[in-house]
Short mmCIF file of C-alpha atoms in Angstrom, two decimals:
data_model
loop_
_atom_site.label_atom_id
_atom_site.label_comp_id
_atom_site.label_asym_id
_atom_site.label_seq_id
_atom_site.Cartn_x
_atom_site.Cartn_y
_atom_site.Cartn_z
CA UNK A 231 0.00 0.00 0.00
CA UNK A 232 1.38 3.38 -1.02
CA UNK A 233 1.59 5.99 1.73
CA UNK A 234 1.56 9.58 0.40
CA UNK A 235 2.97 10.86 3.70
CA UNK A 236 5.97 8.54 3.32
CA UNK A 237 6.44 9.73 -0.26
CA UNK A 238 6.47 13.36 0.87
CA UNK A 239 8.94 12.59 3.68
CA UNK A 240 11.27 10.83 1.23
CA UNK A 241 11.02 13.73 -1.21
CA UNK A 242 11.90 16.17 1.56
CA UNK A 243 14.96 14.16 2.56
CA UNK A 244 16.22 14.00 -1.02
CA UNK A 245 15.79 17.76 -1.49
CA UNK A 246 17.36 18.76 1.83
CA UNK A 247 20.10 21.37 1.58
CA UNK A 248 22.81 20.81 4.18
CA UNK A 249 23.96 24.24 5.35
CA UNK A 250 27.77 24.18 5.32
CA UNK A 251 29.21 25.32 8.68
CA UNK A 252 32.51 26.18 6.98
CA UNK A 253 30.80 28.43 4.38
CA UNK A 254 32.97 27.24 1.50
CA UNK A 255 30.49 27.95 -1.33
CA UNK A 256 27.95 30.59 -0.34
CA UNK A 257 26.88 31.33 -3.91
CA UNK A 258 26.31 27.64 -4.61
CA UNK A 259 24.36 27.21 -1.38
CA UNK A 260 22.21 30.23 -2.26
CA UNK A 261 21.41 28.70 -5.67
CA UNK A 262 20.60 25.28 -4.19
CA UNK A 263 18.23 26.80 -1.66
CA UNK A 264 16.38 28.75 -4.33
CA UNK A 265 16.10 25.66 -6.50
CA UNK A 266 14.64 23.71 -3.56
CA UNK A 267 11.48 25.79 -3.68
CA UNK A 268 9.66 28.48 -1.77
CA UNK A 269 10.06 26.47 1.42
CA UNK A 270 13.38 24.64 1.31
CA UNK A 271 14.11 21.71 3.64
CA UNK A 272 17.47 22.28 5.28
CA UNK A 273 19.78 20.67 7.82
CA UNK A 274 21.68 22.75 10.37
CA UNK A 275 24.40 20.67 12.00
CA UNK A 276 22.17 17.61 11.96
CA UNK A 277 18.96 19.44 12.88
CA UNK A 278 16.13 19.66 10.31
CA UNK A 279 14.29 22.89 9.63
CA UNK A 280 12.68 24.86 6.83
CA UNK A 281 14.17 27.87 5.03
CA UNK A 282 12.10 30.63 3.47
CA UNK A 283 13.62 31.58 0.11
CA UNK A 284 11.13 34.02 -1.46
CA UNK A 285 10.66 37.69 -0.65
CA UNK A 286 6.85 37.60 -0.79
CA UNK A 287 6.56 34.56 1.50
CA UNK A 288 9.00 35.99 4.03
CA UNK A 289 7.20 39.33 4.06
CA UNK A 290 3.93 37.54 4.78
CA UNK A 291 5.21 35.09 7.37
CA UNK A 292 7.31 37.61 9.31
CA UNK A 293 4.05 39.19 10.45
CA UNK A 294 2.19 35.88 10.92
CA UNK A 295 1.40 35.37 14.64
CA UNK A 296 1.55 31.59 14.10
CA UNK A 297 5.35 31.84 13.81
CA UNK A 298 6.91 32.71 17.16
CA UNK A 299 10.37 33.19 18.64
CA UNK A 300 9.65 31.18 21.81
CA UNK A 301 11.93 28.14 21.80
CA UNK A 302 9.39 26.25 23.90
CA UNK A 303 7.21 26.00 20.78
CA UNK A 304 9.93 23.90 19.06
CA UNK A 305 9.14 20.19 19.04
CA UNK A 306 12.82 19.16 18.88
CA UNK A 307 13.56 21.23 21.99
CA UNK A 308 10.55 19.88 23.85
CA UNK A 309 11.44 16.29 22.96
CA UNK A 310 15.06 16.71 24.02
CA UNK A 311 16.41 15.95 20.53
CA UNK A 312 18.02 19.41 20.59
CA UNK A 313 19.87 20.32 23.77
CA UNK A 314 22.36 22.89 25.00
CA UNK A 315 25.04 20.77 23.32
CA UNK A 316 23.88 21.90 19.86
CA UNK A 317 26.38 24.57 18.69
CA UNK A 318 23.70 26.96 17.40
CA UNK A 319 21.54 26.92 20.52
CA UNK A 320 23.00 30.18 21.83
CA UNK A 321 21.51 32.03 18.86
CA UNK A 322 18.02 30.81 19.76
CA UNK A 323 17.98 30.22 23.51
CA UNK A 324 19.79 33.47 24.29
CA UNK A 325 18.02 34.51 27.47
CA UNK A 326 14.96 36.67 27.81
CA UNK A 327 15.13 39.73 25.55
CA UNK A 328 13.18 41.53 22.85
CA UNK A 329 14.74 39.04 20.40
CA UNK A 330 13.20 35.95 22.03
CA UNK A 331 9.61 36.94 22.92
CA UNK A 332 6.54 38.01 20.98
CA UNK A 333 3.43 40.14 21.29
CA UNK A 334 2.94 42.53 24.17
CA UNK A 335 6.07 41.33 25.98
CA UNK A 336 8.14 41.98 22.88
CA UNK A 337 6.76 45.51 22.64
CA UNK A 338 7.54 46.14 26.31
CA UNK A 339 11.14 44.96 25.94
CA UNK A 340 11.71 46.78 22.65
CA UNK A 341 10.18 50.19 23.35
CA UNK A 342 13.06 51.83 25.17
CA UNK A 343 15.65 50.53 22.74
CA UNK A 344 13.70 51.94 19.80
CA UNK A 345 13.38 55.28 21.57
CA UNK A 346 17.15 55.40 22.07
CA UNK A 347 17.80 54.90 18.33
CA UNK A 348 15.54 57.57 16.88
CA UNK A 349 16.68 59.60 13.84
CA UNK A 350 17.24 62.55 16.16
CA UNK A 351 19.50 60.50 18.43
CA UNK A 352 21.42 59.11 15.47
CA UNK A 353 22.01 62.61 14.13
CA UNK A 354 23.26 63.63 17.58
CA UNK A 355 25.94 60.92 17.54
CA UNK A 356 26.95 61.53 13.91
CA UNK A 357 29.94 63.69 14.96
CA UNK A 358 31.17 60.85 17.17
CA UNK A 359 30.91 58.36 14.29
CA UNK A 360 32.75 60.79 12.02
CA UNK A 361 35.47 61.21 14.64
CA UNK A 362 35.88 57.44 15.10
CA UNK A 363 35.98 57.02 11.31
CA UNK A 364 38.72 59.62 10.90
CA UNK A 365 40.82 58.09 13.68
CA UNK A 366 40.57 54.63 12.17
CA UNK A 367 41.39 55.92 8.70
CA UNK A 368 44.52 57.48 10.21
CA UNK A 369 45.43 54.06 11.62
CA UNK A 370 44.71 52.46 8.25
CA UNK A 371 46.99 54.98 6.52
CA UNK A 372 49.75 54.38 9.03
CA UNK A 373 49.52 50.61 8.54
CA UNK A 374 49.56 50.92 4.75
CA UNK A 375 52.54 53.24 4.40
CA UNK A 376 55.14 52.53 1.71
CA UNK A 377 52.87 50.10 -0.08
CA UNK A 378 52.38 47.75 2.86
CA UNK A 379 49.38 45.44 2.86
CA UNK A 380 46.88 46.32 5.60
CA UNK A 381 43.75 44.48 6.75
CA UNK A 382 40.73 46.69 6.15
CA UNK A 383 38.63 44.50 8.42
CA UNK A 384 40.72 44.45 11.60
CA UNK A 385 41.90 48.05 11.33
CA UNK A 386 38.72 49.77 10.12
CA UNK A 387 35.51 47.85 9.41
CA UNK A 388 35.50 45.83 12.64
CA UNK A 389 36.51 48.41 15.29
CA UNK A 390 34.23 51.18 13.97
CA UNK A 391 30.85 49.58 14.75
CA UNK A 392 32.12 48.16 18.04
CA UNK A 393 33.21 51.64 19.13
CA UNK A 394 29.82 53.07 18.16
CA UNK A 395 27.66 50.43 19.81
CA UNK A 396 29.91 50.45 22.87
CA UNK A 397 29.48 54.20 23.17
CA UNK A 398 25.71 53.85 22.88
CA UNK A 399 25.63 51.18 25.58
CA UNK A 400 28.00 53.06 27.90
CA UNK A 401 30.69 50.39 27.69
CA UNK A 402 34.24 51.35 28.68
CA UNK A 403 36.19 51.62 25.37
CA UNK A 404 38.93 49.50 26.96
CA UNK A 405 36.49 46.55 26.83
CA UNK A 406 35.88 46.75 23.07
CA UNK A 407 38.71 44.39 22.13
CA UNK A 408 37.52 41.81 24.65
CA UNK A 409 33.94 42.00 23.36
CA UNK A 410 35.14 41.65 19.77
CA UNK A 411 37.05 38.46 20.66
CA UNK A 412 34.14 37.02 22.63
CA UNK A 413 31.57 37.53 19.91
CA UNK A 414 33.92 36.26 17.20
CA UNK A 415 34.42 33.04 19.17
CA UNK A 416 30.69 32.76 19.87
CA UNK A 417 29.73 32.86 16.20
CA UNK A 418 32.58 30.68 14.89
CA UNK A 419 31.81 27.06 14.13
CA UNK A 420 35.41 26.23 15.11
CA UNK A 421 34.75 27.05 18.76
CA UNK A 422 34.07 23.90 20.84
CA UNK A 423 30.60 24.03 22.39
CA UNK A 424 31.83 23.88 25.97
CA UNK A 425 33.98 26.94 25.28
CA UNK A 426 31.06 28.70 23.59
CA UNK A 427 28.82 28.12 26.61
CA UNK A 428 31.58 29.32 28.92
CA UNK A 429 32.08 32.55 27.01
CA UNK A 430 28.32 33.16 27.03
CA UNK A 431 28.46 32.83 30.81
CA UNK A 432 31.39 35.28 30.85
CA UNK A 433 29.38 37.76 28.79
CA UNK A 434 26.48 37.44 31.24
CA UNK A 435 28.86 38.27 34.08
CA UNK A 436 30.26 41.26 32.16
CA UNK A 437 26.83 42.69 31.33
CA UNK A 438 25.54 42.04 34.86
CA UNK A 439 28.44 44.13 36.15
CA UNK A 440 27.65 46.88 33.65
CA UNK A 441 23.96 46.87 34.64
CA UNK A 442 24.77 47.11 38.34
CA UNK A 443 27.23 49.95 37.71
CA UNK A 444 24.66 51.88 35.66
CA UNK A 445 21.94 51.16 38.23
CA UNK A 446 24.09 52.82 40.88
CA UNK A 447 25.41 55.57 38.59
CA UNK A 448 23.13 56.07 35.56
CA UNK A 449 24.45 58.11 32.63
CA UNK A 450 23.19 59.16 29.19
CA UNK A 451 23.40 55.77 27.50
CA UNK A 452 21.17 52.93 26.37
CA UNK A 453 22.02 50.68 29.32
CA UNK A 454 20.86 53.31 31.81
CA UNK A 455 17.76 53.97 29.70
CA UNK A 456 16.82 50.27 29.73
CA UNK A 457 17.31 50.07 33.50
CA UNK A 458 15.12 53.12 34.11
CA UNK A 459 12.46 52.20 31.56
CA UNK A 460 8.96 51.85 32.97
CA UNK A 461 6.74 52.85 30.05
CA UNK A 462 3.98 50.45 29.16
CA UNK A 463 4.08 48.26 32.24
CA UNK A 464 6.66 46.79 34.58
CA UNK A 465 10.30 47.90 34.42
CA UNK A 466 12.70 45.51 32.77
CA UNK A 467 14.31 42.92 35.00
CA UNK A 468 18.08 42.62 35.22
CA UNK A 469 17.89 39.45 33.11
CA UNK A 470 15.91 41.32 30.43
CA UNK A 471 18.31 44.25 30.35
CA UNK A 472 21.28 41.86 30.06
CA UNK A 473 19.54 39.90 27.30
CA UNK A 474 18.83 43.05 25.31
CA UNK A 475 22.39 44.32 25.73
CA UNK A 476 24.01 41.01 24.80
CA UNK A 477 21.99 40.71 21.61
CA UNK A 478 22.18 44.40 20.67
CA UNK A 479 25.97 44.50 20.86
CA UNK A 480 26.18 41.32 18.75
CA UNK A 481 23.75 42.56 16.10
CA UNK A 482 24.93 46.15 16.36
CA UNK A 483 28.48 45.48 15.23
CA UNK A 484 28.39 42.23 13.21
CA UNK A 485 25.87 43.53 10.69
CA UNK A 486 27.80 46.72 10.02
CA UNK A 487 31.12 44.88 9.58
CA UNK A 488 29.53 42.80 6.83
CA UNK A 489 27.82 45.78 5.23
CA UNK A 490 31.03 47.83 4.98
CA UNK A 491 33.23 45.00 3.71
CA UNK A 492 30.65 43.64 1.28
CA UNK A 493 30.12 47.11 -0.19
CA UNK A 494 33.86 47.65 -0.65
CA UNK A 495 34.26 44.22 -2.20
CA UNK A 496 31.34 44.78 -4.59
CA UNK A 497 32.66 48.17 -5.72
CA UNK A 498 36.25 46.97 -6.18
CA UNK A 499 35.03 44.07 -8.31
CA UNK A 500 32.82 46.44 -10.37
CA UNK A 501 35.19 49.34 -11.13
CA UNK A 502 32.84 50.94 -13.66
CA UNK A 503 30.19 51.25 -10.98
CA UNK A 504 32.76 52.56 -8.48
CA UNK A 505 33.61 55.32 -10.95
CA UNK A 506 29.93 56.31 -11.15
CA UNK A 507 29.83 56.57 -7.37
CA UNK A 508 33.08 58.53 -7.05
CA UNK A 509 31.93 60.90 -9.82
CA UNK A 510 28.72 61.57 -7.90
CA UNK A 511 26.43 59.99 -10.50
CA UNK A 512 25.24 57.32 -8.02
CA UNK A 513 24.65 57.99 -4.35
CA UNK A 514 26.27 56.15 -1.46
CA UNK A 515 22.75 55.45 -0.21
CA UNK A 516 22.11 53.45 -3.39
CA UNK A 517 25.39 51.55 -2.91
CA UNK A 518 24.38 50.65 0.64
CA UNK A 519 20.89 49.45 -0.33
CA UNK A 520 22.15 47.42 -3.30
CA UNK A 521 24.81 45.84 -1.10
CA UNK A 522 22.26 44.98 1.56
CA UNK A 523 20.12 43.30 -1.10
CA UNK A 524 22.83 41.50 -3.05
CA UNK A 525 25.29 40.41 -0.37
CA UNK A 526 23.36 40.47 2.89
CA UNK A 527 25.30 40.79 6.17
CA UNK A 528 23.02 38.13 7.68
CA UNK A 529 22.91 34.91 5.69
CA UNK A 530 20.35 32.93 7.71
CA UNK A 531 18.34 34.20 10.68
CA UNK A 532 17.60 31.52 13.28
CA UNK A 533 14.77 30.67 14.10
CA UNK A 534 10.97 30.86 14.40
CA UNK A 535 8.58 28.07 15.32
CA UNK A 536 5.11 27.19 14.06
CA UNK A 537 2.34 27.08 16.66
CA UNK A 538 0.09 25.38 14.10
CA UNK A 539 0.39 23.97 10.59
CA UNK A 540 1.21 26.65 7.99
CA UNK A 541 0.94 26.08 4.26
CA UNK A 542 3.57 27.64 1.96
CA UNK A 543 2.98 26.69 -1.65
CA UNK A 544 3.00 22.89 -1.90
CA UNK A 545 4.82 22.44 1.42
CA UNK A 546 3.61 22.58 5.00
CA UNK A 547 5.42 23.84 8.07
CA UNK A 548 4.04 21.45 10.67
CA UNK A 549 3.21 22.65 14.16
CA UNK A 550 6.40 22.69 16.22
CA UNK A 551 8.82 22.84 13.29
CA UNK A 552 11.54 25.47 12.97
CA UNK A 553 11.80 28.07 10.22
CA UNK A 554 14.92 29.95 9.11
CA UNK A 555 14.75 33.22 7.18
CA UNK A 556 17.41 32.88 4.46
CA UNK A 557 18.01 36.56 3.74
CA UNK A 558 20.77 36.08 1.19
CA UNK A 559 18.52 33.91 -0.97
CA UNK A 560 15.61 36.30 -0.50
CA UNK A 561 17.79 39.25 -1.51
CA UNK A 562 18.46 37.57 -4.87
CA UNK A 563 14.85 36.54 -5.51
CA UNK A 564 14.16 37.22 -9.22
CA UNK A 565 10.42 37.41 -8.51
CA UNK A 566 11.09 40.51 -6.41
CA UNK A 567 14.24 41.98 -7.94
CA UNK A 568 13.98 40.99 -11.59
CA UNK A 569 15.84 38.53 -13.82
CA UNK A 570 19.18 40.20 -13.05
CA UNK A 571 18.79 39.71 -9.28
CA UNK A 572 22.07 37.78 -9.20
CA UNK A 573 23.97 40.83 -10.41
CA UNK A 574 25.31 43.73 -8.33
CA UNK A 575 24.08 46.84 -10.12
CA UNK A 576 23.84 50.28 -8.52
CA UNK A 577 22.11 51.53 -11.68
CA UNK A 578 19.33 48.95 -11.70
CA UNK A 579 16.02 50.29 -12.99
CA UNK A 580 13.80 48.48 -10.49
CA UNK A 581 13.60 50.05 -7.02
CA UNK A 582 15.81 48.34 -4.43
CA UNK A 583 13.19 47.12 -1.96
CA UNK A 584 14.76 44.45 0.19
CA UNK A 585 14.07 43.02 3.65
CA UNK A 586 17.63 42.48 4.81
CA UNK A 587 16.91 44.01 8.21
CA UNK A 588 13.70 42.00 8.58
CA UNK A 589 10.05 42.97 8.49
CA UNK A 590 7.25 43.28 11.00
CA UNK A 591 7.49 43.54 14.79
CA UNK A 592 10.99 42.02 14.98
CA UNK A 593 12.55 44.25 12.32
CA UNK A 594 16.13 45.03 13.36
CA UNK A 595 16.07 48.00 15.79
CA UNK A 596 19.60 48.93 14.74
CA UNK A 597 18.93 49.12 10.99
CA UNK A 598 19.09 52.91 10.85
CA UNK A 599 22.28 52.94 12.92
CA UNK A 600 23.99 50.50 10.54
CA UNK A 601 22.99 52.64 7.55
CA UNK A 602 24.30 55.80 9.21
CA UNK A 603 27.64 54.15 10.03
CA UNK A 604 28.09 52.80 6.51
CA UNK A 605 26.94 56.13 5.07
CA UNK A 606 29.79 57.85 6.92
CA UNK A 607 32.46 55.15 6.64
CA UNK A 608 32.27 54.29 2.94
CA UNK A 609 32.55 57.77 1.39
CA UNK A 610 35.24 58.72 3.91
CA UNK A 611 37.24 55.60 3.06
CA UNK A 612 37.18 56.19 -0.70
CA UNK A 613 37.71 59.95 -0.32
CA UNK A 614 40.90 59.22 1.62
CA UNK A 615 42.01 56.29 -0.57
CA UNK A 616 40.42 56.60 -4.04
CA UNK A 617 42.94 54.06 -5.43
CA UNK A 618 42.16 51.47 -2.80
CA UNK A 619 42.45 47.91 -4.14
CA UNK A 620 42.54 44.33 -2.96
CA UNK A 621 46.01 42.97 -2.24
CA UNK A 622 44.87 39.48 -3.31
CA UNK A 623 42.46 38.13 -5.91
CA UNK A 624 38.78 38.46 -5.07
CA UNK A 625 38.48 34.68 -5.26
CA UNK A 626 41.13 34.36 -2.54
CA UNK A 627 38.97 36.09 0.09
CA UNK A 628 37.75 33.55 2.61
CA UNK A 629 34.52 33.52 4.58
CA UNK A 630 34.60 32.99 8.31
CA UNK A 631 33.06 29.65 9.41
CA UNK A 632 29.86 31.34 10.61
CA UNK A 633 26.53 29.89 9.51
CA UNK A 634 24.45 32.98 10.18
CA UNK A 635 26.70 35.97 9.38
CA UNK A 636 28.22 36.82 6.01
CA UNK A 637 31.69 37.75 7.25
CA UNK A 638 35.25 37.42 5.96
CA UNK A 639 38.40 36.24 7.73
CA UNK A 640 40.29 39.32 6.58
CA UNK A 641 40.26 41.91 3.82
CA UNK A 642 43.88 42.68 2.79
CA UNK A 643 44.18 45.89 0.76
CA UNK A 644 46.71 48.25 -0.77
CA UNK A 645 45.86 51.90 -0.25
CA UNK A 646 47.49 53.17 -3.42
CA UNK A 647 48.48 56.46 -1.84
#
């Protein structure tokens, strides 16, 4: 007797895309996911899930209340098949914060953060970002004297967003290097899980100390604002403030690193388009939006869970299953961005309407900050070093072994000055 359910299960297994933890072929993985359909079956380090690959579906499901962030809705977590030993668990079970709850509780935890990142506030810190940018460009110039190769990532693209988010949070600048190391180890698939859990515990201790310091001596920063927040209900608990801080610092610097480096890489590999930008025929805003669409800083966003069966085309997300938003695939969706969606083109005729920072209630609260930072950093970089070029072939650049972030090991350049 034929069993249609068995046939569908076998078809899903045969179509499953195994997400490579070493990120050796991101373009190939993107193509395979798109070819697997609107709802692609995937495997994340042995754990099955679904990946959304189409812009329209993601836009619809990111506001669907049947998909939640609460890990307790995940059948594999409830059954014990996924435990704290799974290397990606820290990106899902990250403590109570605005990133892990839904509905009214999400709004309560998010409100004060959103208020701290208003356009007015971002304009107020613009001089600080410009100052940090100039200082780091000085360091870049010093490192690249006499034709020396210098790493654009470690000297410029990485420290800039960490300085900015640290300033916003009221973190002592002396701690920035430590935080950079901790988060790099957290995201890397080369970090043993026991070490990853230990560094998460260390980060909790660090942020708990920061919260207690700001509770006793509040200043004009986001940490103090979160501690003092009481709009819309009960004040945030210490655990909630720590959870928000831990996630905000991670998202607030990792995304911008990727945005800056991916934009530079795209422009250097498309010199005709770089000339249009440097001649003022194309705006830096357009460069930023096209980069965000074409080479998204976040590759896959983990994870949401179905509270009931949800139909997507011919496939069904069963109650309790996990869903990943595959932003890099979505950014190259030809149904949304046209038949040339695979191409980087700052002159494209169709409007650049992407969802790289998300959509709906959980849209990234730091999206505007990332755009402001890139909008200052990129023109300043090319104004200082208009003959900037890669010191190696583009095909020699290597991705970091990070399954969720689109980041590079290094970005060696020659300044040409």
